[in-house]
Tab-separated table of C-alpha atoms in Angstrom:
chain	number	residue	atom	x	y	z
A	1	MET	CA	71.020	29.139	16.194
A	2	SER	CA	67.399	30.224	14.595
A	3	PHE	CA	67.271	33.186	12.290
A	4	GLU	CA	65.058	34.925	15.161
A	5	GLN	CA	67.035	34.663	17.226
A	6	TYR	CA	69.984	36.096	14.901
A	7	LEU	CA	67.564	38.851	14.056
A	8	ILE	CA	67.254	39.263	18.166
A	9	LEU	CA	70.759	39.747	18.952
A	10	GLU	CA	71.021	42.093	15.699
A	11	GLY	CA	68.399	44.642	17.028
A	12	LEU	CA	69.910	44.957	20.267
A	13	ASP	CA	71.691	48.286	20.630
A	14	LYS	CA	74.521	48.873	23.008
A	15	GLN	CA	72.310	50.833	25.721
A	16	GLY	CA	70.624	47.932	26.588
A	17	THR	CA	67.144	47.142	24.684
A	18	THR	CA	63.854	46.173	26.836
A	19	PRO	CA	62.187	43.637	26.228
A	20	SER	CA	59.387	45.135	25.160
A	21	GLN	CA	61.376	47.178	22.175
A	22	LEU	CA	62.445	44.241	20.861
A	23	ALA	CA	58.640	43.279	21.077
A	24	GLN	CA	57.434	46.321	19.400
A	25	LEU	CA	60.514	45.517	16.920
A	26	PHE	CA	59.574	42.189	15.633
A	27	ASN	CA	55.269	43.107	15.694
A	28	THR	CA	55.272	39.967	18.415
A	29	SER	CA	54.116	39.855	21.950
A	30	ILE	CA	55.940	40.494	24.752
A	31	VAL	CA	55.586	36.438	25.934
A	32	THR	CA	56.923	35.132	22.779
A	33	ILE	CA	59.861	37.760	23.212
A	34	SER	CA	60.675	36.871	26.129
A	35	ARG	CA	61.109	33.256	25.564
A	36	LYS	CA	63.469	33.842	22.456
A	37	ILE	CA	65.823	36.164	25.555
A	38	ASN	CA	65.144	33.291	27.641
A	39	GLU	CA	66.581	30.633	25.301
A	40	LEU	CA	69.463	33.287	23.769
A	41	GLN	CA	70.410	33.929	27.600
A	42	GLN	CA	70.268	30.217	28.329
A	43	LYS	CA	73.416	30.020	25.459
A	44	LYS	CA	75.169	32.851	27.576
A	45	LEU	CA	74.531	35.315	24.448
A	46	ILE	CA	73.028	38.061	25.636
A	47	TYR	CA	72.766	39.691	29.453
A	48	LYS	CA	69.870	40.493	31.031
A	49	HIS	CA	69.945	43.738	33.730
A	50	TYR	CA	67.662	44.391	35.877
A	51	GLY	CA	66.332	47.588	37.726
A	52	GLU	CA	65.679	48.010	41.572
A	53	TYR	CA	64.658	45.364	43.273
A	54	HIS	CA	65.581	42.725	40.488
A	55	ASP	CA	61.863	43.829	38.485
A	56	GLN	CA	61.279	41.825	35.730
A	57	ARG	CA	59.843	44.840	34.218
A	58	LEU	CA	62.571	46.691	34.341
A	59	VAL	CA	65.006	44.978	32.699
A	60	LYS	CA	67.367	45.950	29.970
A	61	ILE	CA	69.315	42.868	27.526
A	62	GLU	CA	72.383	43.208	25.767
A	63	LEU	CA	74.835	41.290	24.095
A	64	ALA	CA	77.721	39.462	25.358
A	65	PRO	CA	80.583	39.261	24.011
A	66	LYS	CA	79.617	35.961	22.764
A	67	GLY	CA	76.882	36.637	21.539
A	68	ALA	CA	78.892	39.997	19.743
A	69	ALA	CA	80.397	37.242	18.154
A	70	VAL	CA	78.324	34.971	16.883
A	71	CYS	CA	76.650	37.773	15.080
A	72	GLN	CA	79.270	38.562	13.517
A	73	GLN	CA	80.130	35.130	11.910
A	74	ILE	CA	76.753	35.252	10.676
A	75	LYS	CA	77.271	39.032	9.584
A	76	ASP	CA	80.154	37.827	7.620
A	77	ARG	CA	78.426	34.510	5.932
A	78	LEU	CA	75.517	36.382	4.748
A	79	SER	CA	77.807	38.716	3.155
A	80	GLU	CA	79.775	36.253	1.217
A	81	ARG	CA	77.082	34.704	0.348
A	82	TYR	CA	76.162	38.128	-0.888
A	83	ASP	CA	78.472	38.692	-2.343
A	84	GLN	CA	78.519	34.597	-4.099
A	85	LEU	CA	74.621	35.220	-5.196
A	86	ASP	CA	75.342	39.345	-6.915
A	87	ALA	CA	78.301	37.573	-8.643
A	88	VAL	CA	75.548	34.870	-10.141
A	89	TYR	CA	73.113	37.547	-11.354
A	90	GLN	CA	75.737	39.714	-12.675
A	91	GLU	CA	76.541	36.427	-15.255
A	92	LEU	CA	73.261	35.983	-15.824
A	93	ILE	CA	72.133	39.655	-16.911
A	94	ARG	CA	75.868	39.699	-18.600
A	95	ARG	CA	74.385	36.837	-21.208
A	96	ALA	CA	70.820	37.976	-20.731
A	97	LEU	CA	72.693	41.504	-22.845
A	98	LEU	CA	75.191	39.396	-25.120
A	99	ASN	CA	72.113	37.217	-26.036
A	100	GLU	CA	69.907	39.972	-27.101
């Protein structure tokens, strides 16, 4: 999964988000975001819910359970990495202060 795809999953809200809202959120075109949404749907990470008459313009995107699990795994990994980097940073500061 690309970082962009993760950000899209992270950007979805519980009530459903439209492709237009996502395009605006990421400052990109509707064509670009639609391509990324279709990739996520093929991976069964999101659901598309259509409005009346199966109108493509009235679609809402929601996180599928698999997408929520993947998103949480990535969040956990990022948090672990952040904690590791923070520990290194804190140690570097401690050493720098001891050398003053």
